[in-house]
CSV table of C-alpha atoms in Angstrom, one decimal:
chain,number,residue,atom,x,y,z
A,1,MET,CA,112.2,106.8,101.0
A,2,GLY,CA,110.9,105.5,97.8
A,3,MET,CA,109.4,102.1,97.0
A,4,ILE,CA,111.8,99.1,97.7
A,5,VAL,CA,111.9,96.5,95.3
A,6,LYS,CA,113.6,93.3,96.3
A,7,ILE,CA,114.3,90.3,93.9
A,8,CYS,CA,114.7,87.2,96.1
A,9,GLY,CA,116.0,83.7,95.3
A,10,LEU,CA,118.7,84.7,93.0
A,11,SER,CA,121.2,81.9,92.1
A,12,THR,CA,123.0,82.9,88.8
A,13,PRO,CA,125.2,85.6,87.7
A,14,GLU,CA,122.8,86.2,84.7
A,15,THR,CA,119.8,86.6,86.8
A,16,LEU,CA,121.4,88.6,89.3
A,17,GLY,CA,122.7,91.0,86.6
A,18,ALA,CA,119.2,91.3,85.2
A,19,ALA,CA,118.0,92.3,88.5
A,20,LEU,CA,120.6,94.9,89.1
A,21,ALA,CA,120.2,96.4,85.5
A,22,ALA,CA,116.5,96.7,86.0
A,23,GLY,CA,117.0,98.5,89.1
A,24,ALA,CA,116.2,96.3,92.1
A,25,ASP,CA,117.1,97.9,95.4
A,26,MET,CA,117.6,94.7,97.1
A,27,VAL,CA,118.8,91.2,96.0
A,28,GLY,CA,118.1,88.2,98.0
A,29,PHE,CA,120.2,84.9,98.3
A,30,VAL,CA,118.8,81.9,99.9
A,31,HIS,CA,120.8,79.7,102.2
A,32,PHE,CA,118.5,77.0,102.9
A,33,PRO,CA,119.1,73.5,101.5
A,34,LYS,CA,115.4,72.6,101.3
A,35,SER,CA,114.9,75.3,98.8
A,36,PRO,CA,115.1,75.1,95.1
A,37,ARG,CA,116.9,78.5,95.3
A,38,HIS,CA,119.4,77.4,97.8
A,39,VAL,CA,123.0,78.9,97.2
A,40,PRO,CA,125.7,76.8,98.6
A,41,LEU,CA,128.5,78.7,100.5
A,42,ALA,CA,131.0,77.6,98.0
A,43,ALA,CA,129.2,79.6,95.4
A,44,ALA,CA,128.2,82.5,97.7
A,45,ALA,CA,131.3,84.8,97.4
A,46,ALA,CA,131.4,84.9,93.5
A,47,LEU,CA,127.7,85.3,93.2
A,48,ALA,CA,127.4,88.1,95.8
A,49,GLY,CA,130.4,89.8,94.9
A,50,GLY,CA,128.7,90.6,91.5
A,51,VAL,CA,126.5,93.2,93.5
A,52,ALA,CA,129.3,95.6,93.7
A,53,GLY,CA,127.4,98.0,95.9
A,54,ARG,CA,124.7,98.5,93.4
A,55,ALA,CA,122.0,97.1,95.6
A,56,ARG,CA,121.7,95.8,99.2
A,57,LYS,CA,122.4,92.3,99.5
A,58,VAL,CA,120.0,90.3,101.6
A,59,LEU,CA,121.0,86.9,103.1
A,60,LEU,CA,117.8,84.8,103.6
A,61,THR,CA,118.0,81.8,106.2
A,62,VAL,CA,115.5,79.7,108.0
A,63,ASP,CA,115.8,79.0,111.8
A,64,ALA,CA,119.5,78.8,111.3
A,65,GLY,CA,121.9,78.4,114.3
A,66,ASP,CA,124.6,81.0,115.2
A,67,ASP,CA,127.4,78.7,113.6
A,68,LEU,CA,125.6,78.4,110.3
A,69,LEU,CA,124.8,82.1,110.3
A,70,ALA,CA,128.3,83.0,111.1
A,71,ALA,CA,129.6,81.1,108.0
A,72,ALA,CA,126.9,82.4,105.6
A,73,ILE,CA,127.6,86.0,106.7
A,74,ALA,CA,131.2,85.4,106.1
A,75,ALA,CA,130.6,84.0,102.7
A,76,PHE,CA,127.8,86.3,101.4
A,77,GLU,CA,128.8,89.5,103.4
A,78,PRO,CA,125.2,90.6,103.3
A,79,ASP,CA,123.9,94.2,104.1
A,80,ILE,CA,120.8,92.7,105.8
A,81,LEU,CA,119.9,89.3,107.4
A,82,GLN,CA,116.4,88.1,106.5
A,83,LEU,CA,115.0,85.6,109.1
A,84,HIS,CA,112.3,83.6,107.3
A,85,GLY,CA,111.6,81.0,110.0
A,86,HIS,CA,110.0,80.7,113.3
A,87,GLU,CA,112.4,82.8,115.1
A,88,PRO,CA,110.7,84.6,118.2
A,89,PRO,CA,111.2,88.3,118.7
A,90,ALA,CA,113.9,87.6,121.4
A,91,ARG,CA,116.0,85.6,118.9
A,92,VAL,CA,115.6,88.3,116.4
A,93,ALA,CA,117.0,91.0,118.7
A,94,ALA,CA,119.9,88.5,120.0
A,95,LEU,CA,121.0,88.0,116.4
A,96,ARG,CA,120.8,91.7,115.4
A,97,ALA,CA,123.1,92.4,118.4
A,98,LYS,CA,125.6,89.5,117.9
A,99,PHE,CA,126.2,90.0,114.1
A,100,GLY,CA,125.6,93.7,114.0
A,101,ARG,CA,123.6,93.7,110.8
A,102,PRO,CA,120.2,95.0,110.1
A,103,VAL,CA,117.5,92.4,110.3
A,104,MET,CA,114.5,91.8,108.2
A,105,LYS,CA,111.7,89.6,109.8
A,106,ALA,CA,109.5,87.7,107.7
A,107,ILE,CA,105.8,87.2,109.3
A,108,GLY,CA,103.5,84.9,107.6
A,109,LEU,CA,99.9,86.2,107.5
A,110,ALA,CA,96.6,84.4,107.2
A,111,SER,CA,94.2,86.1,109.6
A,112,ALA,CA,93.7,89.0,111.9
A,113,ALA,CA,95.3,87.0,114.7
A,114,ASP,CA,98.7,86.9,112.8
A,115,VAL,CA,98.5,90.7,112.4
A,116,ALA,CA,98.2,91.2,116.2
A,117,GLY,CA,101.7,89.6,116.7
A,118,ILE,CA,103.5,92.1,114.4
A,119,ALA,CA,104.1,94.8,117.1
A,120,ASP,CA,106.5,92.4,119.0
A,121,TYR,CA,108.7,92.0,115.9
A,122,GLU,CA,108.3,95.8,114.9
A,123,ALA,CA,110.2,96.7,118.3
A,124,VAL,CA,113.2,94.5,117.4
A,125,ALA,CA,113.6,94.2,113.5
A,126,ASP,CA,114.8,96.9,111.1
A,127,LEU,CA,112.5,95.7,108.4
A,128,LEU,CA,109.4,93.6,108.1
A,129,LEU,CA,108.3,91.3,105.5
A,130,PHE,CA,104.7,90.1,105.2
A,131,ASP,CA,104.4,87.1,103.4
A,132,ALA,CA,101.6,84.2,103.2
A,133,LEU,CA,101.6,81.3,105.6
A,134,PRO,CA,102.5,78.2,104.1
A,135,ALA,CA,99.6,75.8,103.0
A,136,ASP,CA,100.8,73.2,105.4
A,137,VAL,CA,103.8,72.4,107.7
A,138,THR,CA,105.7,70.5,105.1
A,139,ALA,CA,105.8,73.5,102.6
A,140,LEU,CA,108.7,76.0,102.4
A,141,PRO,CA,108.3,79.0,104.7
A,142,GLY,CA,108.2,81.3,101.6
A,143,GLY,CA,108.4,81.4,97.7
A,144,ASN,CA,105.4,79.3,97.5
A,145,GLY,CA,103.5,81.5,94.9
A,146,ARG,CA,100.6,82.1,97.3
A,147,ALA,CA,99.2,85.4,98.2
A,148,PHE,CA,97.6,86.5,101.4
A,149,ASP,CA,94.6,88.8,102.0
A,150,TRP,CA,96.0,92.1,101.4
A,151,ALA,CA,92.9,93.7,103.2
A,152,LEU,CA,94.6,92.4,106.5
A,153,LEU,CA,97.1,95.4,106.1
A,154,ARG,CA,94.7,98.0,104.7
A,155,GLY,CA,95.2,101.1,106.4
A,156,ARG,CA,97.8,100.0,108.6
A,157,ARG,CA,101.1,101.9,109.3
A,158,PHE,CA,104.1,100.6,111.0
A,159,ALA,CA,107.4,102.5,112.5
A,160,LYS,CA,109.8,100.4,110.3
A,161,PRO,CA,109.9,99.9,106.5
A,162,TRP,CA,107.7,97.0,105.6
A,163,LEU,CA,107.5,94.9,102.4
A,164,ILE,CA,104.8,92.6,101.2
A,165,GLY,CA,105.4,89.3,99.2
A,166,GLY,CA,103.6,86.1,98.7
A,167,GLY,CA,102.6,85.2,95.1
A,168,LEU,CA,103.2,88.7,93.4
A,169,THR,CA,103.7,89.2,89.8
A,170,ALA,CA,104.1,92.0,87.4
A,171,GLU,CA,100.4,91.7,86.8
A,172,THR,CA,99.5,91.9,90.5
A,173,VAL,CA,101.9,94.1,92.0
A,174,GLY,CA,100.5,97.4,91.5
A,175,GLU,CA,97.2,96.3,92.9
A,176,ALA,CA,99.0,95.0,96.0
A,177,ILE,CA,100.8,98.4,96.5
A,178,ARG,CA,97.6,100.3,96.1
A,179,ALA,CA,95.7,97.9,98.5
A,180,THR,CA,98.2,98.0,101.3
A,181,GLY,CA,100.2,100.9,100.9
A,182,ALA,CA,103.3,99.0,101.6
A,183,SER,CA,106.8,100.7,101.5
A,184,GLY,CA,108.3,97.9,99.4
A,185,VAL,CA,107.7,94.4,97.6
A,186,ASP,CA,109.5,91.3,97.5
A,187,VAL,CA,109.3,88.7,94.8
A,188,SER,CA,110.6,85.2,94.1
A,189,SER,CA,108.5,82.6,92.4
A,190,GLY,CA,106.7,85.4,90.6
A,191,VAL,CA,109.7,86.0,88.3
A,192,GLU,CA,110.3,82.6,87.6
A,193,SER,CA,109.7,80.3,84.4
A,194,ALA,CA,110.0,77.1,86.4
A,195,ARG,CA,110.3,76.6,90.3
A,196,GLY,CA,113.7,78.0,91.3
A,197,VAL,CA,114.5,79.1,87.9
A,198,LYS,CA,114.6,83.0,87.4
A,199,ASP,CA,113.3,84.5,84.2
A,200,ILE,CA,115.2,87.7,83.1
A,201,GLY,CA,112.2,89.0,81.2
A,202,LYS,CA,109.8,88.5,84.1
A,203,ILE,CA,112.4,90.2,86.5
A,204,ALA,CA,112.5,93.3,84.3
A,205,SER,CA,108.7,93.5,83.9
A,206,PHE,CA,108.1,93.0,87.6
A,207,ILE,CA,110.4,96.0,88.6
A,208,ALA,CA,108.9,98.0,85.8
A,209,ALA,CA,105.5,97.4,87.3
A,210,ALA,CA,106.3,98.2,90.9
A,211,ARG,CA,108.0,101.5,89.7
A,212,ALA,CA,105.0,102.3,87.5
A,213,ALA,CA,102.7,101.8,90.5
A,214,GLU,CA,105.0,104.0,92.7
A,215,LYS,CA,104.9,106.8,90.2
A,216,LEU,CA,101.0,106.7,90.1
A,217,GLY,CA,100.9,106.8,93.9
A,218,SER,CA,103.2,109.7,94.0
A,219,LEU,CA,101.1,111.6,91.5
A,220,ALA,CA,98.0,110.8,93.3
A,221,GLU,CA,99.3,112.1,96.6
A,222,SER,CA,100.8,115.3,94.9
A,223,GLY,CA,97.5,115.9,93.0
């Protein structure tokens, strides 16, 4: 499997189109009213319908109840559910079974103690996403433009595909890939011109930088 590049928090046809044209593997839609990237259900079908099989659609929710998830899944028709809240492993397993969709679990990292709990999620999720823990309890669970210490993941390998996020930009994504050996990268705030406002040029630059780092890594392995 090649490097997975995910552009998250897309909310307009123009920026979605830019992500697809630049070759994103996954495009993420946020259904969480507290987020500046929130996509209401009324707008979901038209926006998500523009993907047309060119990438995997990811629906991000935060500690959502079953009824909300059912409505959001019906509207977005996602390929993957991204759980970005405090969902425990048992909840992840239950939602995966109930809705029959692959699940990506976001795990906030700040210290070695946080790394210790990864195994419990590795057993029940289809993909893992490592992000920075919010600075405080009032912050959004993701999309805050904060990086975590990549050394926490250095030399680690997991049985499931895993992505890193948290403060990545076109300028730092290559270093992040080299430092962690991640199988994918996830960006939201790092391709914005203002909070919640995606920038077409930054999207293209980020994807190009990630692909360049992937190519260098492949050359190094073959050499």
